[in-house]
Structures are given as structure tokens and as C-alpha cells.
Short mmCIF file of C-alpha atoms in Angstrom, two decimals:
data_model
loop_
_atom_site.label_atom_id
_atom_site.label_comp_id
_atom_site.label_asym_id
_atom_site.label_seq_id
_atom_site.Cartn_x
_atom_site.Cartn_y
_atom_site.Cartn_z
CA LEU A 108 0.44 0.57 -0.07
CA VAL A 109 2.84 2.43 0.90
CA LEU A 110 4.58 1.47 -3.15
CA LEU A 111 1.67 2.18 -4.19
CA THR A 112 0.85 5.55 -3.05
CA LEU A 113 4.86 6.92 -3.16
CA LEU A 114 4.28 5.86 -6.90
CA LEU A 115 0.38 7.52 -7.63
CA SER A 116 0.67 10.68 -6.20
CA VAL A 117 4.94 11.80 -7.59
CA PRO A 118 5.13 14.64 -10.14
CA LEU A 119 4.46 14.31 -13.69
CA THR A 120 7.02 15.40 -14.32
CA GLN A 121 10.78 14.17 -13.78
CA ALA A 122 14.35 16.29 -15.45
CA GLU A 123 16.50 12.60 -14.45
CA VAL A 124 16.52 9.42 -13.04
CA THR A 125 15.99 9.55 -9.13
CA LEU A 126 15.62 7.59 -6.33
CA SER A 127 13.86 7.53 -3.14
CA SER A 128 16.36 9.00 0.06
CA LEU A 129 15.71 6.15 1.44
CA TYR A 130 18.05 3.85 -1.08
CA SER A 131 22.00 6.10 -0.52
CA ASP A 132 25.61 5.81 0.23
CA HIS A 133 25.64 2.96 3.57
CA MET A 134 22.54 2.27 3.68
CA VAL A 135 20.91 -1.61 4.91
CA LEU A 136 18.95 -3.69 3.37
CA GLN A 137 16.66 -6.53 4.66
CA ARG A 138 18.96 -10.10 4.75
CA ASP A 139 17.67 -12.96 2.72
CA GLN A 140 14.34 -11.62 0.83
CA ALA A 141 14.06 -9.25 -1.75
CA ASN A 142 13.62 -6.10 -0.98
CA TYR A 143 11.87 -2.58 -3.52
CA LEU A 144 13.37 -0.34 -4.72
CA TRP A 145 11.62 2.84 -6.24
CA GLY A 146 11.81 6.53 -7.82
CA TRP A 147 10.79 8.32 -10.32
CA ALA A 148 12.03 9.88 -14.54
CA ASP A 149 10.35 10.90 -17.19
CA ALA A 150 7.99 9.66 -18.44
CA GLY A 151 8.80 5.77 -20.65
CA GLU A 152 11.44 5.65 -19.80
CA ALA A 153 13.54 2.68 -20.08
CA ILE A 154 15.14 1.58 -16.79
CA SER A 155 17.90 -0.94 -15.64
CA VAL A 156 18.92 -1.61 -11.99
CA SER A 157 22.09 -4.07 -11.69
CA PHE A 158 23.01 -5.43 -8.31
CA ASP A 159 24.06 -8.41 -6.80
CA GLY A 160 25.06 -9.47 -10.06
CA GLN A 161 21.63 -9.19 -11.77
CA THR A 162 20.13 -6.76 -14.10
CA LEU A 163 17.02 -5.74 -13.77
CA SER A 164 14.75 -3.54 -16.06
CA THR A 165 11.05 -1.69 -16.04
CA THR A 166 10.06 0.90 -17.54
CA THR A 167 8.33 4.29 -15.59
CA GLY A 168 5.15 4.81 -15.44
CA GLU A 169 2.57 7.72 -16.85
CA ASN A 170 2.86 8.95 -13.45
CA GLY A 171 6.72 9.16 -13.99
CA GLY A 172 7.33 6.47 -10.97
CA TRP A 173 9.38 3.31 -11.13
CA HIS A 174 10.49 0.18 -8.76
CA VAL A 175 12.28 -3.31 -8.91
CA ILE A 176 12.28 -6.01 -6.73
CA LEU A 177 16.12 -6.44 -5.14
CA PRO A 178 16.67 -9.95 -5.66
CA ALA A 179 17.23 -11.57 -1.97
CA ALA A 180 21.00 -12.01 -0.35
CA GLY A 181 22.60 -13.03 2.54
CA LEU A 182 25.10 -11.35 4.28
CA GLY A 183 28.75 -10.83 3.23
CA ASP A 184 30.75 -7.57 2.01
CA PRO A 185 29.14 -4.22 0.72
CA LYS A 186 27.29 -4.70 -2.42
CA THR A 187 26.77 -1.48 -5.25
CA ILE A 188 23.31 -0.48 -6.60
CA THR A 189 23.20 1.14 -10.34
CA VAL A 190 20.57 2.10 -11.56
CA GLN A 191 21.08 3.58 -15.14
CA GLY A 192 18.25 5.55 -17.85
CA LYS A 193 19.32 8.84 -19.11
CA ASN A 194 21.64 9.17 -16.07
CA THR A 195 22.99 7.08 -14.03
CA ILE A 196 23.00 6.41 -10.50
CA THR A 197 25.76 4.48 -8.44
CA VAL A 198 24.86 3.47 -4.41
CA SER A 199 27.94 1.80 -2.46
CA ASP A 200 28.89 0.48 0.43
CA ILE A 201 25.34 -1.62 1.45
CA LEU A 202 25.23 -4.14 3.78
CA MET A 203 22.77 -6.33 3.89
CA GLY A 204 21.40 -7.20 7.33
CA ASP A 205 18.13 -5.87 9.62
CA VAL A 206 15.88 -2.69 9.34
CA TRP A 207 14.41 -1.75 11.78
CA VAL A 208 11.61 1.46 11.59
CA CYS A 209 12.05 3.28 15.32
CA SER A 210 8.49 4.86 15.30
CA GLY A 211 6.93 6.41 17.62
CA GLN A 212 6.06 9.58 20.20
CA SER A 213 8.71 11.53 23.40
CA ASN A 214 10.42 7.96 24.60
CA MET A 215 11.26 7.04 20.42
CA VAL A 216 12.67 10.67 19.87
CA TRP A 217 14.63 10.96 23.43
CA THR A 218 18.23 11.01 21.79
CA VAL A 219 21.23 9.40 23.49
CA GLN A 220 22.94 12.84 24.60
CA ARG A 221 19.66 13.19 27.33
CA CYS A 222 20.46 9.43 28.81
CA LYS A 223 22.72 8.51 31.70
CA ASP A 224 26.09 8.11 31.35
CA ALA A 225 25.14 10.13 28.09
CA GLU A 226 29.57 11.02 27.85
CA THR A 227 31.02 8.03 28.35
CA GLU A 228 28.06 6.52 25.92
CA ILE A 229 28.96 8.33 23.69
CA ALA A 230 32.89 8.16 23.12
CA HIS A 231 31.97 4.80 22.69
CA ALA A 232 29.65 4.53 20.59
CA ASN A 233 31.42 3.54 17.36
CA TYR A 234 29.91 1.07 15.18
CA PRO A 235 30.09 1.52 12.10
CA ASN A 236 27.87 -1.75 10.44
CA ILE A 237 25.03 0.17 12.67
CA ARG A 238 23.18 2.88 11.01
CA TYR A 239 20.31 5.18 11.26
CA PHE A 240 18.87 7.28 9.23
CA ARG A 241 16.74 10.14 10.90
CA VAL A 242 13.69 11.35 9.54
CA PRO A 243 13.40 14.47 10.07
CA TRP A 244 10.76 16.43 11.00
CA GLY A 245 8.01 18.51 8.09
CA VAL A 246 4.36 18.92 7.64
CA SER A 247 2.14 18.36 4.56
CA PRO A 248 -2.08 17.96 4.32
CA THR A 249 -0.53 15.16 2.14
CA GLU A 250 0.66 12.17 2.48
CA GLN A 251 4.78 13.17 0.80
CA THR A 252 6.51 11.12 -1.11
CA ASN A 253 9.62 11.36 -0.74
CA THR A 254 12.83 12.78 2.30
CA THR A 255 15.47 14.60 2.44
CA ALA A 256 17.11 12.08 5.15
CA GLN A 257 20.78 10.18 4.48
CA TRP A 258 22.53 7.01 5.57
CA VAL A 259 25.41 7.52 8.66
CA LEU A 260 27.10 5.33 9.75
CA THR A 261 27.60 5.44 13.97
CA SER A 262 29.80 7.00 15.91
CA PRO A 263 31.05 9.29 18.20
CA GLU A 264 30.23 12.88 16.05
CA VAL A 265 26.22 11.77 15.28
CA ALA A 266 25.69 8.81 17.88
CA GLY A 267 24.56 11.61 20.77
CA GLY A 268 21.59 12.53 18.04
CA PHE A 269 20.24 9.10 17.62
CA SER A 270 17.01 7.65 19.06
CA ALA A 271 18.37 5.96 22.40
CA VAL A 272 15.57 3.24 22.17
CA ALA A 273 16.64 2.93 18.91
CA TYR A 274 20.89 2.78 19.25
CA TYR A 275 20.07 0.28 21.98
CA PHE A 276 18.09 -1.12 20.95
CA GLY A 277 19.87 -1.67 17.75
CA ARG A 278 23.67 -2.85 19.45
CA GLU A 279 21.79 -5.20 20.90
CA LEU A 280 21.36 -6.36 18.67
CA HIS A 281 24.73 -6.27 16.74
CA LEU A 282 26.69 -7.66 19.52
CA ASN A 283 24.49 -11.02 19.98
CA LEU A 284 23.22 -11.52 16.48
CA ASP A 285 26.45 -10.27 14.84
CA VAL A 286 24.49 -8.73 11.55
CA PRO A 287 24.92 -5.50 10.02
CA ILE A 288 21.68 -3.16 11.35
CA GLY A 289 19.58 -0.79 10.04
CA LEU A 290 17.28 1.63 12.24
CA ILE A 291 15.05 4.10 10.79
CA GLY A 292 14.64 6.58 13.17
CA THR A 293 10.68 8.07 12.14
CA ALA A 294 9.63 9.75 15.58
CA TRP A 295 7.62 12.77 17.11
CA GLY A 296 6.23 13.20 20.12
CA GLY A 297 3.27 14.28 20.69
CA THR A 298 1.86 12.99 17.28
CA THR A 299 -1.44 11.56 16.95
CA ILE A 300 -2.08 7.88 15.15
CA GLU A 301 -3.77 9.57 12.38
CA SER A 302 -0.92 11.35 11.11
CA TRP A 303 0.81 7.50 11.10
CA ILE A 304 -2.03 5.83 9.00
CA SER A 305 -2.17 6.38 4.79
CA GLN A 306 -5.57 7.77 3.73
CA ARG A 307 -6.00 4.91 1.85
CA ALA A 308 -6.03 3.00 4.58
CA THR A 309 -8.47 5.64 6.95
CA GLU A 310 -11.17 5.12 4.58
CA LEU A 311 -11.22 1.95 4.53
CA SER A 312 -11.61 2.88 8.87
CA GLU A 313 -15.06 3.72 9.28
CA THR A 314 -13.95 5.71 12.37
CA PHE A 315 -11.10 6.72 10.63
CA SER A 316 -13.32 8.13 7.78
CA LYS A 317 -15.58 9.72 9.84
CA LEU A 318 -12.30 11.82 10.93
CA ASN A 319 -11.17 11.92 8.04
CA ASN A 320 -13.98 14.46 6.42
CA ALA A 321 -14.57 16.06 9.13
CA TRP A 322 -10.93 17.58 8.30
CA LYS A 323 -11.00 18.14 5.44
CA PRO A 324 -12.99 20.77 5.12
CA ASP A 325 -10.82 22.35 7.40
CA VAL A 326 -7.60 21.93 4.80
CA GLU A 327 -10.26 23.28 2.35
CA LYS A 328 -10.01 26.72 4.36
CA SER A 329 -7.60 27.29 5.44
CA GLY A 330 -5.06 25.36 3.37
CA ASP A 331 -1.47 26.54 3.75
CA ALA A 332 -2.39 28.20 6.88
CA ILE A 333 -2.85 24.38 8.62
CA VAL A 334 0.95 23.87 7.15
CA SER A 335 2.05 26.52 9.21
CA TYR A 336 -0.40 26.59 12.67
CA TYR A 337 1.58 22.89 13.50
CA GLU A 338 5.32 23.82 12.40
CA LYS A 339 4.03 26.00 15.02
#
């Protein structure tokens, strides 16, 4: 459903082949299972994707969206993804491991630098095979198709800003399982569950559908003013 939302809601024109920012250098892909890869380009453009010794081909739809399903791969050396259309994109230093979405409110937002013994913990946070992707906060009355975040390797220079729950959880898994860990930090204190559910999904629920119907007139009436209000 999420993939479908992304593909159906992208802009109609794209000058070059682009990828969702989730697919960037140092990312972690889920090991031992197929993975989606998606992006955008001009409508009808031929796209080829090389990964782990295989080449996949597809063509963008009328809305410019495209996707391929990467074959399952296990633990091993870092991998590279090459995407080619009218231009070429290379994503490198990709590890196969376990990927976790760390979502929630203030408890999940709470950072390592605000925890007990933070100075010592941060100084020892040298785990290059634990990678973190923090989705930045942003307000919109409609679902968004992309973000501006990038994957980072865990080091004392950046670990202080990680979600503490995500970091300690990921570190425990990494040390016990001896596999790369990808942590996608997407949390915002005080947010309601409605803001984490796609509009398509809420429309399938009688309860959420009623909330949608109550919300839509406010959006249509206030427009950008609602965005400004919540940003403040």
C-alpha cells in the first residue's frame, strides 16, 4: 500500500532518474528477502538496475514512477546498486542485515545525549555496521513521497543525536547477532496515530473515515495556514 501510494502520487515530470532518499550510500537492506527499490524519471523511460550480479529492467509509468524488486541476498561484503536511465546513479557501501523502523512519540525521540552516562556512551559509540536514517520532521496536509535524510554510520560524532531506544536496541542486536543493523528513526513527540496512517488506509475504517470527513473541510478552508500552525 505504501509503495502504491508513493508511485501514484509523484510529480508528472522528472528531468533525471532519481531514487527515494532511503536508497543512499551506507544503507542497510533486509537480508535474505527480496527488497523494493523505487524512484522517478520521465514517463516511458527505460530503467535498468544492477545489483549483486543481476540486472533488472523496467519502464516508468505515465506518472514517472518506477520500481523493481531486488533479489534476496545474504550477509557478505558491501554491495552496490547502479541505476541507469538517461543518467546513472550509483549507491555504494550497502550492507545486508536487519532493518528496523523506530517510530513513535517522545519516548522514541529521546536522544542518546540526554541519557544517563551520555558522555561515556557517546565516546564508545563506534559501530560502523550500525547505520541510522533519521526522517526529519515536516508538516503537510497530504502524504509525502520522499524525504531529505541520508544514512550515517554510528560514530561518536553523530550518535548523540540518535534515538536512544533505537540505538541501545540496535546495539544489543548487533553485538548478539553479529549482523549489520539498519535503524530508521521516524518519531515525533505528541503526534497522533492518524498522522501515521495513509489516507487510503483510513478510508477503509469507519472510525477514521469520519475523522477524515471532519478534517477535509478545515484543510480546504485553511490550506497553508494549517501547515504553518502545526509547524509552530
